[in-house]
Amino acid sequence: MIGGFATWRNVPITFDQVDSGRGSAQVGNYMRVSPNTSSGPAAPNIEVGLYAEKTGRTTHSYGPRWTELTTSGGRTTAIHAGINPTKPDKRNHTYMTIRQDSGNQWDVLYDFNKVGSTTKQLKVIGGNTNRIDVGLEVTGPQYVDVPSIANRMQFMTGNEAWEQVATRNVAKSVTLPACSTSHKPPNCFVTKLTDNSKFTQWTISKPRRQAPAVLPSAPVAPVGSASIFNGVDQEALQTCLENDSDNCLTTVPGLAECVATARLCNAAALSASESPQDAPDTDLSAADVKAQAAATFDVPDDSLTVDPPASPAANSHQDSDDGASTEAVWTVSSTHSTPGLQHSDRRFDGFTARYSAGTGALLDACWGDLCDAF
């Protein structure tokens, strides 16, 4: 059994008003696990992280989600379980992918609870290492301000031990230049790699202005739960998540064993603590949702079919693994070629996406062949 593990905080990502028409701004702070030996960038992989998007005055999205990418398509699902998953409350969160005990597929865990499983990943030969990426991707940088995010990552060896990556095996890439006197916001990143012999922390931000305000990091009080849940000391877990989330697997009694077997280990994060917005916002129109989908999936507006939510009961989104969140949705589909949510020149045949009727947030989507079971 092998896997990847990363931690970071939900931070207040802010946007200026995007341009009318096809303008959009997107931010993704992610961990990407490529569980195969292919050297190609389009090889199947799993991505999980914090994402934000703004395409207009009323359409916006913020929160964690996980995505399965293959050479023939992809699918993504917003994560609704947990403590304030869509709030920038500076709370620490953990993101994990763990290979299942049998077969070639992987489980995805958020705050030590399973929220989904892959279906199309390649076989991994025992003893082979995998590629794990952590980082920040931004489109529309002129609209976006991202405060400093500290990414910390570990990987599970074939002996089921979690380890940091040796510095000699770490490569870094910054596509926008580093901020300096010659490269100024908004078209630059501020980055820092902290390491001695092993990769410890990758800190990155994307300022929008020359002197962005530094927001204080206020501690968030742990949420109480049952004392022992699936063998895990819950009080110790909540304290660890707020103060030392990198080491919870080794310091919280019962957590490592639970993650390896039950994979539902955090009682306080089993369901969403925020109320779903079932009632549509009166300002959110079909045109808003269509513009958002067209911008996100890079397709012409006239190629889209939009199905409005008749009622929460008649047209609702139900999460299978990450809690019992149910809310009214807009459904948008197209047969036009699209890159999906993959950041490459590769395009796929068609997509289907569902958006919250209350906020316009992307709830789930598929593109290419992975829509077959959507």
CSV table of C-alpha atoms in Angstrom, one decimal:
chain,number,residue,atom,x,y,z
A,1,MET,CA,0.0,0.0,0.0
A,2,ILE,CA,1.5,3.4,-1.0
A,3,GLY,CA,0.2,6.9,-1.0
A,4,GLY,CA,0.7,10.7,-0.8
A,5,PHE,CA,-0.1,13.1,2.0
A,6,ALA,CA,-0.1,16.9,2.1
A,7,THR,CA,-1.3,19.6,4.5
A,8,TRP,CA,-2.2,23.3,4.2
A,9,ARG,CA,-4.7,26.0,5.4
A,10,ASN,CA,-7.9,27.3,3.9
A,11,VAL,CA,-6.8,30.9,3.2
A,12,PRO,CA,-8.8,34.0,2.0
A,13,ILE,CA,-8.2,34.0,-1.8
A,14,THR,CA,-9.6,37.3,-3.2
A,15,PHE,CA,-10.5,38.4,-6.7
A,16,ASP,CA,-11.0,41.7,-8.5
A,17,GLN,CA,-14.1,41.8,-10.7
A,18,VAL,CA,-13.3,39.8,-13.8
A,19,ASP,CA,-13.8,41.3,-17.3
A,20,SER,CA,-17.2,40.8,-18.9
A,21,GLY,CA,-17.6,38.1,-21.6
A,22,ARG,CA,-15.1,35.2,-21.4
A,23,GLY,CA,-12.9,36.5,-18.6
A,24,SER,CA,-12.2,34.2,-15.7
A,25,ALA,CA,-9.8,33.7,-12.8
A,26,GLN,CA,-9.0,30.4,-11.2
A,27,VAL,CA,-6.7,29.3,-8.4
A,28,GLY,CA,-5.7,25.7,-7.4
A,29,ASN,CA,-3.5,24.8,-4.6
A,30,TYR,CA,-3.1,21.0,-5.0
A,31,MET,CA,-1.3,17.8,-4.5
A,32,ARG,CA,-1.1,15.6,-7.6
A,33,VAL,CA,-0.1,11.9,-7.4
A,34,SER,CA,0.8,10.1,-10.6
A,35,PRO,CA,0.7,6.4,-9.6
A,36,ASN,CA,2.5,4.9,-12.6
A,37,THR,CA,5.9,4.8,-14.3
A,38,SER,CA,4.9,6.8,-17.4
A,39,SER,CA,7.2,9.8,-18.0
A,40,GLY,CA,4.5,11.7,-20.0
A,41,PRO,CA,2.8,14.7,-18.4
A,42,ALA,CA,-0.6,13.4,-19.6
A,43,ALA,CA,-0.3,10.1,-17.7
A,44,PRO,CA,-3.3,9.2,-15.4
A,45,ASN,CA,-3.1,10.9,-12.0
A,46,ILE,CA,-5.1,12.0,-9.0
A,47,GLU,CA,-5.3,15.6,-7.9
A,48,VAL,CA,-6.8,16.9,-4.6
A,49,GLY,CA,-6.6,20.4,-3.1
A,50,LEU,CA,-8.2,23.8,-2.5
A,51,TYR,CA,-9.7,25.6,-5.5
A,52,ALA,CA,-11.3,29.0,-6.1
A,53,GLU,CA,-12.8,30.5,-9.3
A,54,LYS,CA,-14.6,33.6,-10.3
A,55,THR,CA,-16.2,34.2,-13.8
A,56,GLY,CA,-18.6,37.0,-13.1
A,57,ARG,CA,-20.4,39.1,-10.6
A,58,THR,CA,-22.5,36.3,-9.2
A,59,THR,CA,-20.7,33.1,-10.0
A,60,HIS,CA,-18.0,32.0,-7.6
A,61,SER,CA,-16.5,28.9,-6.1
A,62,TYR,CA,-14.2,28.1,-3.2
A,63,GLY,CA,-13.4,24.9,-1.4
A,64,PRO,CA,-11.7,21.5,-1.6
A,65,ARG,CA,-12.2,19.0,-4.4
A,66,TRP,CA,-10.6,15.9,-5.9
A,67,THR,CA,-10.1,15.0,-9.5
A,68,GLU,CA,-9.2,11.9,-11.4
A,69,LEU,CA,-7.4,12.5,-14.7
A,70,THR,CA,-6.6,10.0,-17.5
A,71,THR,CA,-5.5,10.1,-21.1
A,72,SER,CA,-9.1,9.8,-22.2
A,73,GLY,CA,-10.9,12.2,-19.9
A,74,GLY,CA,-11.5,13.1,-16.3
A,75,ARG,CA,-13.9,13.8,-13.5
A,76,THR,CA,-13.9,16.1,-10.5
A,77,THR,CA,-16.0,16.2,-7.3
A,78,ALA,CA,-16.3,19.0,-4.7
A,79,ILE,CA,-15.7,17.8,-1.1
A,80,HIS,CA,-18.5,18.9,1.2
A,81,ALA,CA,-17.7,16.9,4.3
A,82,GLY,CA,-15.6,18.3,7.1
A,83,ILE,CA,-15.5,21.5,9.2
A,84,ASN,CA,-16.4,24.6,7.1
A,85,PRO,CA,-14.9,23.2,3.9
A,86,THR,CA,-15.8,26.2,1.8
A,87,LYS,CA,-14.8,28.9,4.4
A,88,PRO,CA,-11.4,30.6,4.4
A,89,ASP,CA,-11.1,30.2,8.2
A,90,LYS,CA,-7.3,29.5,8.2
A,91,ARG,CA,-8.0,26.0,9.5
A,92,ASN,CA,-5.4,23.3,8.7
A,93,HIS,CA,-6.5,20.5,6.4
A,94,THR,CA,-5.0,17.2,5.2
A,95,TYR,CA,-5.2,15.6,1.8
A,96,MET,CA,-4.3,12.0,1.2
A,97,THR,CA,-4.3,9.4,-1.6
A,98,ILE,CA,-3.8,5.8,-0.5
A,99,ARG,CA,-3.7,2.8,-2.8
A,100,GLN,CA,-6.3,0.2,-2.0
A,101,ASP,CA,-5.2,-3.1,-0.5
A,102,SER,CA,-6.3,-5.0,-3.7
A,103,GLY,CA,-6.5,-3.9,-7.3
A,104,ASN,CA,-5.0,-0.8,-8.9
A,105,GLN,CA,-7.3,1.9,-7.6
A,106,TRP,CA,-6.8,4.6,-4.9
A,107,ASP,CA,-8.9,6.1,-2.1
A,108,VAL,CA,-8.9,9.8,-1.5
A,109,LEU,CA,-9.0,11.1,2.1
A,110,TYR,CA,-9.8,14.6,3.4
A,111,ASP,CA,-9.0,15.4,7.0
A,112,PHE,CA,-8.4,11.6,7.5
A,113,ASN,CA,-11.8,10.6,6.1
A,114,LYS,CA,-12.4,8.8,2.8
A,115,VAL,CA,-14.3,11.0,0.3
A,116,GLY,CA,-14.0,9.0,-2.9
A,117,SER,CA,-12.1,6.4,-5.0
A,118,THR,CA,-10.6,6.3,-8.4
A,119,THR,CA,-11.8,4.0,-11.2
A,120,LYS,CA,-9.3,4.4,-14.1
A,121,GLN,CA,-5.7,4.5,-12.6
A,122,LEU,CA,-3.0,2.3,-14.1
A,123,LYS,CA,-1.3,-0.7,-12.5
A,124,VAL,CA,1.6,0.1,-10.3
A,125,ILE,CA,4.4,-2.5,-10.1
A,126,GLY,CA,5.6,-3.2,-6.6
A,127,GLY,CA,8.8,-1.3,-5.7
A,128,ASN,CA,8.3,1.5,-8.3
A,129,THR,CA,8.2,5.0,-7.0
A,130,ASN,CA,5.5,7.5,-8.0
A,131,ARG,CA,5.6,11.2,-8.8
A,132,ILE,CA,4.0,13.6,-6.4
A,133,ASP,CA,3.5,17.3,-7.1
A,134,VAL,CA,2.4,20.1,-4.8
A,135,GLY,CA,1.9,23.6,-5.9
A,136,LEU,CA,-0.2,26.6,-7.0
A,137,GLU,CA,-1.8,27.1,-10.4
A,138,VAL,CA,-3.4,30.4,-11.3
A,139,THR,CA,-5.2,31.7,-14.4
A,140,GLY,CA,-6.1,35.3,-14.7
A,141,PRO,CA,-3.3,36.5,-12.4
A,142,GLN,CA,-4.2,40.1,-12.8
A,143,TYR,CA,-7.5,39.4,-10.9
A,144,VAL,CA,-6.1,37.3,-8.1
A,145,ASP,CA,-4.5,37.7,-4.7
A,146,VAL,CA,-3.4,34.5,-2.9
A,147,PRO,CA,-1.8,34.9,0.6
A,148,SER,CA,1.0,32.7,1.6
A,149,ILE,CA,0.2,29.0,1.6
A,150,ALA,CA,2.5,26.5,3.2
A,151,ASN,CA,2.5,23.1,1.5
A,152,ARG,CA,4.0,20.2,3.3
A,153,MET,CA,4.1,16.8,1.7
A,154,GLN,CA,5.0,13.2,2.6
A,155,PHE,CA,4.8,9.9,0.8
A,156,MET,CA,4.1,6.3,2.0
A,157,THR,CA,6.7,3.7,1.2
A,158,GLY,CA,6.0,0.1,0.3
A,159,ASN,CA,6.7,-0.7,4.0
A,160,GLU,CA,3.7,1.6,5.0
A,161,ALA,CA,5.9,4.2,6.5
A,162,TRP,CA,5.4,7.9,5.9
A,163,GLU,CA,8.5,9.8,4.9
A,164,GLN,CA,9.6,13.2,3.6
A,165,VAL,CA,11.1,13.4,0.2
A,166,ALA,CA,14.9,13.7,-0.1
A,167,THR,CA,16.1,17.0,-1.4
A,168,ARG,CA,17.9,15.4,-4.3
A,169,ASN,CA,14.6,14.0,-5.5
A,170,VAL,CA,12.8,17.4,-5.5
A,171,ALA,CA,12.5,19.7,-8.5
A,172,LYS,CA,10.8,23.1,-8.5
A,173,SER,CA,9.3,25.0,-11.3
A,174,VAL,CA,8.0,28.6,-11.3
A,175,THR,CA,6.4,29.6,-14.6
A,176,LEU,CA,5.6,33.2,-13.6
A,177,PRO,CA,8.9,34.9,-12.5
A,178,ALA,CA,9.7,35.5,-8.8
A,179,CYS,CA,8.6,38.9,-7.6
A,180,SER,CA,11.5,41.4,-7.7
A,181,THR,CA,12.2,45.0,-8.7
A,182,SER,CA,12.0,44.0,-12.3
A,183,HIS,CA,9.1,41.6,-12.0
A,184,LYS,CA,6.2,43.1,-10.0
A,185,PRO,CA,2.7,42.0,-9.1
A,186,PRO,CA,0.4,40.8,-10.4
A,187,ASN,CA,2.5,38.8,-12.8
A,188,CYS,CA,4.9,37.1,-10.3
A,189,PHE,CA,5.0,34.6,-7.5
A,190,VAL,CA,6.6,34.7,-4.1
A,191,THR,CA,8.1,31.2,-3.3
A,192,LYS,CA,10.4,29.6,-0.7
A,193,LEU,CA,11.5,26.0,-0.5
A,194,THR,CA,12.5,25.0,3.1
A,195,ASP,CA,14.7,22.0,3.4
A,196,ASN,CA,17.9,20.6,4.8
A,197,SER,CA,18.5,17.0,3.6
A,198,LYS,CA,14.7,16.6,3.0
A,199,PHE,CA,11.9,18.7,1.5
A,200,THR,CA,10.0,20.2,4.5
A,201,GLN,CA,7.8,23.0,3.2
A,202,TRP,CA,7.0,24.8,-0.1
A,203,THR,CA,5.6,28.2,0.6
A,204,ILE,CA,4.0,30.2,-2.2
A,205,SER,CA,1.8,33.2,-2.7
A,206,LYS,CA,0.6,35.2,-5.7
A,207,PRO,CA,0.2,39.0,-4.9
A,208,ARG,CA,-2.1,41.1,-6.9
A,209,ARG,CA,-0.7,44.4,-5.8
A,210,GLN,CA,2.8,45.7,-5.0
A,211,ALA,CA,2.1,45.7,-1.2
A,212,PRO,CA,-0.6,43.2,-0.4
A,213,ALA,CA,-2.0,43.3,3.1
A,214,VAL,CA,-0.6,40.6,5.4
A,215,LEU,CA,-3.6,38.9,7.2
A,216,PRO,CA,-2.9,37.6,10.7
A,217,SER,CA,-3.2,33.9,11.2
A,218,ALA,CA,-5.6,33.5,14.1
A,219,PRO,CA,-5.8,30.0,15.6
A,220,VAL,CA,-9.1,28.2,15.2
A,221,ALA,CA,-10.5,26.4,18.2
A,222,PRO,CA,-10.8,22.6,17.7
A,223,VAL,CA,-14.2,21.1,17.2
A,224,GLY,CA,-15.2,18.6,19.8
A,225,SER,CA,-16.3,15.0,19.0
A,226,ALA,CA,-16.6,11.6,20.6
A,227,SER,CA,-13.5,10.7,22.7
A,228,ILE,CA,-12.7,7.5,20.7
A,229,PHE,CA,-13.9,6.9,17.1
A,230,ASN,CA,-12.8,3.9,15.0
A,231,GLY,CA,-9.9,3.5,17.5
A,232,VAL,CA,-8.7,7.1,17.1
A,233,ASP,CA,-8.3,9.5,20.0
A,234,GLN,CA,-10.5,12.4,18.7
A,235,GLU,CA,-9.4,15.1,21.2
A,236,ALA,CA,-5.8,14.4,20.3
A,237,LEU,CA,-6.6,14.4,16.6
A,238,GLN,CA,-8.4,17.8,16.7
A,239,THR,CA,-5.5,19.4,18.7
A,240,CYS,CA,-3.0,17.9,16.3
A,241,LEU,CA,-4.8,19.2,13.2
A,242,GLU,CA,-4.6,22.7,14.5
A,243,ASN,CA,-1.1,22.7,15.8
A,244,ASP,CA,1.0,19.9,14.2
A,245,SER,CA,-1.0,18.4,11.3
A,246,ASP,CA,2.1,17.0,9.6
A,247,ASN,CA,2.8,14.6,12.4
A,248,CYS,CA,-0.8,13.4,13.3
A,249,LEU,CA,-0.2,10.0,11.8
A,250,THR,CA,2.6,9.3,14.3
A,251,THR,CA,1.4,11.3,17.3
A,252,VAL,CA,-2.4,10.6,17.5
A,253,PRO,CA,-3.2,7.2,19.1
A,254,GLY,CA,-4.9,4.9,16.6
A,255,LEU,CA,-4.8,7.2,13.6
A,256,ALA,CA,-2.3,5.4,11.4
A,257,GLU,CA,-4.1,2.1,11.9
A,258,CYS,CA,-7.5,3.7,11.1
A,259,VAL,CA,-6.3,5.4,7.9
A,260,ALA,CA,-4.9,2.1,6.7
A,261,THR,CA,-8.1,0.2,7.3
A,262,ALA,CA,-11.4,1.9,8.1
A,263,ARG,CA,-10.5,5.3,6.5
A,264,LEU,CA,-13.2,7.1,8.4
A,265,CYS,CA,-11.2,8.4,11.3
A,266,ASN,CA,-12.3,12.0,12.1
A,267,ALA,CA,-15.7,12.1,13.7
A,268,ALA,CA,-15.9,15.9,13.7
A,269,ALA,CA,-15.4,15.9,9.9
A,270,LEU,CA,-17.8,13.2,8.8
A,271,SER,CA,-20.5,15.7,7.5
A,272,ALA,CA,-20.6,19.3,6.5
A,273,SER,CA,-21.0,21.7,9.3
A,274,GLU,CA,-22.4,24.4,7.0
A,275,SER,CA,-25.9,24.4,5.6
A,276,PRO,CA,-26.3,23.7,1.9
A,277,GLN,CA,-27.8,26.5,-0.1
A,278,ASP,CA,-30.9,24.8,-1.5
A,279,ALA,CA,-32.7,27.9,-2.5
A,280,PRO,CA,-31.4,29.5,-5.7
A,281,ASP,CA,-30.0,33.0,-5.5
A,282,THR,CA,-32.3,35.3,-7.4
A,283,ASP,CA,-29.3,37.0,-9.0
A,284,LEU,CA,-28.0,33.7,-10.4
A,285,SER,CA,-29.3,33.2,-13.9
A,286,ALA,CA,-28.9,30.6,-16.7
A,287,ALA,CA,-26.7,33.1,-18.5
A,288,ASP,CA,-24.4,33.3,-15.5
A,289,VAL,CA,-24.1,29.6,-15.2
A,290,LYS,CA,-23.6,29.3,-19.0
A,291,ALA,CA,-20.8,31.9,-19.0
A,292,GLN,CA,-19.1,30.2,-16.1
A,293,ALA,CA,-19.2,26.7,-17.8
A,294,ALA,CA,-18.0,28.2,-21.1
A,295,ALA,CA,-15.1,29.9,-19.5
A,296,THR,CA,-14.1,26.9,-17.3
A,297,PHE,CA,-14.4,24.3,-20.0
A,298,ASP,CA,-13.2,26.5,-22.9
A,299,VAL,CA,-16.2,25.9,-25.2
A,300,PRO,CA,-18.5,28.3,-27.2
A,301,ASP,CA,-21.6,29.5,-25.4
A,302,ASP,CA,-23.9,28.3,-28.2
A,303,SER,CA,-22.6,24.7,-27.8
A,304,LEU,CA,-24.0,24.4,-24.2
A,305,THR,CA,-27.3,22.8,-23.0
A,306,VAL,CA,-28.4,24.2,-19.6
A,307,ASP,CA,-31.0,22.4,-17.4
A,308,PRO,CA,-32.2,24.6,-14.5
A,309,PRO,CA,-33.1,23.1,-11.1
A,310,ALA,CA,-36.9,22.6,-11.0
A,311,SER,CA,-36.7,22.1,-7.2
A,312,PRO,CA,-34.3,20.6,-4.7
A,313,ALA,CA,-36.2,17.4,-4.6
A,314,ALA,CA,-36.5,17.1,-8.4
A,315,ASN,CA,-32.9,18.0,-9.3
A,316,SER,CA,-30.4,17.6,-6.6
A,317,HIS,CA,-26.7,16.7,-6.1
A,318,GLN,CA,-26.0,13.9,-3.7
A,319,ASP,CA,-22.5,13.1,-2.6
A,320,SER,CA,-21.8,9.4,-2.3
A,321,ASP,CA,-18.7,9.4,-0.1
A,322,ASP,CA,-18.1,12.9,1.4
A,323,GLY,CA,-21.2,13.5,3.5
A,324,ALA,CA,-24.9,13.9,3.0
A,325,SER,CA,-24.9,17.2,1.2
A,326,THR,CA,-27.9,17.7,-1.0
A,327,GLU,CA,-28.7,20.9,-2.9
A,328,ALA,CA,-30.4,22.1,-6.0
A,329,VAL,CA,-28.2,22.2,-9.0
A,330,TRP,CA,-27.8,23.6,-12.5
A,331,THR,CA,-26.7,21.0,-15.1
A,332,VAL,CA,-24.6,22.1,-18.1
A,333,SER,CA,-23.5,19.8,-20.9
A,334,SER,CA,-21.9,20.0,-24.3
A,335,THR,CA,-20.6,17.7,-27.0
A,336,HIS,CA,-18.0,20.2,-28.1
A,337,SER,CA,-14.3,19.4,-27.6
A,338,THR,CA,-12.9,20.6,-24.3
A,339,PRO,CA,-9.7,20.4,-22.2
A,340,GLY,CA,-11.8,19.7,-19.2
A,341,LEU,CA,-10.0,20.8,-16.1
A,342,GLN,CA,-6.7,19.4,-17.4
A,343,HIS,CA,-4.0,22.1,-18.0
A,344,SER,CA,-2.7,20.9,-21.3
A,345,ASP,CA,-3.3,21.2,-25.0
A,346,ARG,CA,-5.2,17.9,-25.0
A,347,ARG,CA,-8.9,18.0,-25.7
A,348,PHE,CA,-11.7,15.6,-25.2
A,349,ASP,CA,-15.2,15.0,-26.6
A,350,GLY,CA,-17.8,16.7,-24.4
A,351,PHE,CA,-18.5,17.3,-20.7
A,352,THR,CA,-21.2,17.5,-18.1
A,353,ALA,CA,-21.0,19.8,-15.1
A,354,ARG,CA,-23.3,20.5,-12.1
A,355,TYR,CA,-23.3,23.8,-10.3
A,356,SER,CA,-24.8,24.9,-7.0
A,357,ALA,CA,-28.1,26.8,-7.6
A,358,GLY,CA,-27.3,28.9,-4.5
A,359,THR,CA,-23.7,30.1,-5.3
A,360,GLY,CA,-22.8,28.9,-8.8
A,361,ALA,CA,-20.0,26.8,-7.2
A,362,LEU,CA,-18.9,23.7,-9.3
A,363,LEU,CA,-20.1,20.6,-7.5
A,364,ASP,CA,-18.9,17.9,-9.9
A,365,ALA,CA,-18.1,17.4,-13.6
A,366,CYS,CA,-16.8,14.9,-16.1
A,367,TRP,CA,-15.3,15.1,-19.6
A,368,GLY,CA,-14.3,12.7,-22.3
A,369,ASP,CA,-14.6,8.9,-21.6
A,370,LEU,CA,-15.0,9.3,-17.8
A,371,CYS,CA,-18.5,10.6,-18.4
A,372,ASP,CA,-19.6,7.1,-19.3
A,373,ALA,CA,-20.2,6.3,-15.6
A,374,PHE,CA,-21.1,9.8,-14.5
